[in-house]
Amino acid sequence: MTDGNKGKKSLMAQLFSTETVICIVGIGCVVYGLIDGFKVMQTFFGFCIILGSFALRLVRTKDWDAHWAEQQRVRQAHEARMAQEREEKK
């Protein structure tokens, strides 16, 4: 992929992505639960599956390398501050 197209997927890849298929299964569970005389469990699990697919989409779009680099930077700053406080107490 070139830098201009980095992160862009084709329409078919977007339609058949894991998140989309999981969301469609969740919608199917909800519809089946409502059509079959409001089956509580099917409807409940359908909504859980739909929410899970959106959570999966959010997790996959997050830049985890940048996140962990930031967490490492914060940890190192905290350790340096704690070491400085220990030195001041001595």
PDB file of C-alpha atoms in Angstrom:
ATOM      1  CA  MET A   1       0.000   0.000   0.000  1.00  0.00           C
ATOM      2  CA  THR A   2       1.136   3.521  -0.646  1.00  0.00           C
ATOM      3  CA  ASP A   3       1.053   6.190   2.024  1.00  0.00           C
ATOM      4  CA  GLY A   4      -1.996   7.803   0.410  1.00  0.00           C
ATOM      5  CA  ASN A   5      -3.994   4.562   0.513  1.00  0.00           C
ATOM      6  CA  LYS A   6      -2.737   3.350   3.879  1.00  0.00           C
ATOM      7  CA  GLY A   7      -5.633   2.236   6.068  1.00  0.00           C
ATOM      8  CA  LYS A   8      -8.224   2.330   3.280  1.00  0.00           C
ATOM      9  CA  LYS A   9     -10.059  -0.882   2.445  1.00  0.00           C
ATOM     10  CA  SER A  10     -12.024  -1.788  -0.627  1.00  0.00           C
ATOM     11  CA  LEU A  11     -15.813  -1.858  -0.437  1.00  0.00           C
ATOM     12  CA  MET A  12     -15.870  -5.670  -0.479  1.00  0.00           C
ATOM     13  CA  ALA A  13     -13.309  -5.835   2.345  1.00  0.00           C
ATOM     14  CA  GLN A  14     -15.434  -3.448   4.414  1.00  0.00           C
ATOM     15  CA  LEU A  15     -18.645  -5.400   3.745  1.00  0.00           C
ATOM     16  CA  PHE A  16     -17.105  -8.742   4.685  1.00  0.00           C
ATOM     17  CA  SER A  17     -14.959  -7.591   7.582  1.00  0.00           C
ATOM     18  CA  THR A  18     -15.194  -9.458  10.868  1.00  0.00           C
ATOM     19  CA  GLU A  19     -16.940  -6.581  12.614  1.00  0.00           C
ATOM     20  CA  THR A  20     -19.614  -6.311   9.916  1.00  0.00           C
ATOM     21  CA  VAL A  21     -20.341 -10.044   9.883  1.00  0.00           C
ATOM     22  CA  ILE A  22     -20.579 -10.113  13.691  1.00  0.00           C
ATOM     23  CA  CYS A  23     -22.947  -7.117  13.637  1.00  0.00           C
ATOM     24  CA  ILE A  24     -25.143  -8.823  11.019  1.00  0.00           C
ATOM     25  CA  VAL A  25     -25.315 -11.949  13.195  1.00  0.00           C
ATOM     26  CA  GLY A  26     -26.349  -9.763  16.145  1.00  0.00           C
ATOM     27  CA  ILE A  27     -29.044  -8.067  14.093  1.00  0.00           C
ATOM     28  CA  GLY A  28     -30.265 -11.499  12.978  1.00  0.00           C
ATOM     29  CA  CYS A  29     -30.503 -12.633  16.607  1.00  0.00           C
ATOM     30  CA  VAL A  30     -32.481  -9.530  17.562  1.00  0.00           C
ATOM     31  CA  VAL A  31     -34.842  -9.881  14.600  1.00  0.00           C
ATOM     32  CA  TYR A  32     -35.330 -13.594  15.256  1.00  0.00           C
ATOM     33  CA  GLY A  33     -35.982 -12.907  18.929  1.00  0.00           C
ATOM     34  CA  LEU A  34     -38.602 -10.265  18.100  1.00  0.00           C
ATOM     35  CA  ILE A  35     -40.316 -12.181  15.312  1.00  0.00           C
ATOM     36  CA  ASP A  36     -40.491 -15.434  17.281  1.00  0.00           C
ATOM     37  CA  GLY A  37     -42.720 -13.893  19.958  1.00  0.00           C
ATOM     38  CA  PHE A  38     -40.188 -11.709  21.807  1.00  0.00           C
ATOM     39  CA  LYS A  39     -37.709 -14.269  22.997  1.00  0.00           C
ATOM     40  CA  VAL A  40     -35.792 -12.418  25.695  1.00  0.00           C
ATOM     41  CA  MET A  41     -32.553 -14.403  25.477  1.00  0.00           C
ATOM     42  CA  GLN A  42     -32.170 -14.133  21.699  1.00  0.00           C
ATOM     43  CA  THR A  43     -32.893 -10.402  21.839  1.00  0.00           C
ATOM     44  CA  PHE A  44     -30.518  -9.858  24.758  1.00  0.00           C
ATOM     45  CA  PHE A  45     -27.666 -11.802  23.167  1.00  0.00           C
ATOM     46  CA  GLY A  46     -28.334 -10.070  19.844  1.00  0.00           C
ATOM     47  CA  PHE A  47     -27.846  -6.665  21.471  1.00  0.00           C
ATOM     48  CA  CYS A  48     -24.716  -7.951  23.252  1.00  0.00           C
ATOM     49  CA  ILE A  49     -23.311  -9.173  19.936  1.00  0.00           C
ATOM     50  CA  ILE A  50     -24.037  -5.839  18.256  1.00  0.00           C
ATOM     51  CA  LEU A  51     -22.359  -3.903  21.068  1.00  0.00           C
ATOM     52  CA  GLY A  52     -19.415  -6.298  20.912  1.00  0.00           C
ATOM     53  CA  SER A  53     -18.987  -5.702  17.191  1.00  0.00           C
ATOM     54  CA  PHE A  54     -18.832  -1.941  17.768  1.00  0.00           C
ATOM     55  CA  ALA A  55     -16.335  -2.447  20.601  1.00  0.00           C
ATOM     56  CA  LEU A  56     -14.227  -4.622  18.298  1.00  0.00           C
ATOM     57  CA  ARG A  57     -14.329  -1.909  15.637  1.00  0.00           C
ATOM     58  CA  LEU A  58     -13.125   0.686  18.168  1.00  0.00           C
ATOM     59  CA  VAL A  59     -10.336  -1.561  19.423  1.00  0.00           C
ATOM     60  CA  ARG A  60      -9.116  -2.307  15.914  1.00  0.00           C
ATOM     61  CA  THR A  61      -9.043   1.355  14.873  1.00  0.00           C
ATOM     62  CA  LYS A  62      -7.020   2.455  17.905  1.00  0.00           C
ATOM     63  CA  ASP A  63      -3.325   2.984  17.279  1.00  0.00           C
ATOM     64  CA  TRP A  64      -1.988   0.582  19.893  1.00  0.00           C
ATOM     65  CA  ASP A  65       1.694   1.238  19.195  1.00  0.00           C
ATOM     66  CA  ALA A  66       1.229   4.935  19.952  1.00  0.00           C
ATOM     67  CA  HIS A  67      -0.882   4.066  22.999  1.00  0.00           C
ATOM     68  CA  TRP A  68       1.781   1.786  24.502  1.00  0.00           C
ATOM     69  CA  ALA A  69       4.536   4.274  23.702  1.00  0.00           C
ATOM     70  CA  GLU A  70       2.580   6.940  25.597  1.00  0.00           C
ATOM     71  CA  GLN A  71       2.025   4.572  28.525  1.00  0.00           C
ATOM     72  CA  GLN A  72       5.757   3.802  28.606  1.00  0.00           C
ATOM     73  CA  ARG A  73       6.578   7.524  28.571  1.00  0.00           C
ATOM     74  CA  VAL A  74       4.174   8.197  31.456  1.00  0.00           C
ATOM     75  CA  ARG A  75       5.596   5.285  33.467  1.00  0.00           C
ATOM     76  CA  GLN A  76       9.169   6.467  32.958  1.00  0.00           C
ATOM     77  CA  ALA A  77       8.249  10.022  33.960  1.00  0.00           C
ATOM     78  CA  HIS A  78       6.555   8.700  37.094  1.00  0.00           C
ATOM     79  CA  GLU A  79       9.552   6.533  38.010  1.00  0.00           C
ATOM     80  CA  ALA A  80      11.911   9.476  37.477  1.00  0.00           C
ATOM     81  CA  ARG A  81       9.747  11.668  39.709  1.00  0.00           C
ATOM     82  CA  MET A  82       9.643   8.983  42.412  1.00  0.00           C
ATOM     83  CA  ALA A  83      13.422   8.546  42.245  1.00  0.00           C
ATOM     84  CA  GLN A  84      13.870  12.307  42.552  1.00  0.00           C
ATOM     85  CA  GLU A  85      11.597  12.393  45.622  1.00  0.00           C
ATOM     86  CA  ARG A  86      13.588   9.547  47.222  1.00  0.00           C
ATOM     87  CA  GLU A  87      16.817  11.439  46.629  1.00  0.00           C
ATOM     88  CA  GLU A  88      15.357  14.604  48.197  1.00  0.00           C
ATOM     89  CA  LYS A  89      14.326  12.661  51.316  1.00  0.00           C
ATOM     90  CA  LYS A  90      17.888  11.345  51.829  1.00  0.00           C
TER      91      LYS A  90
END
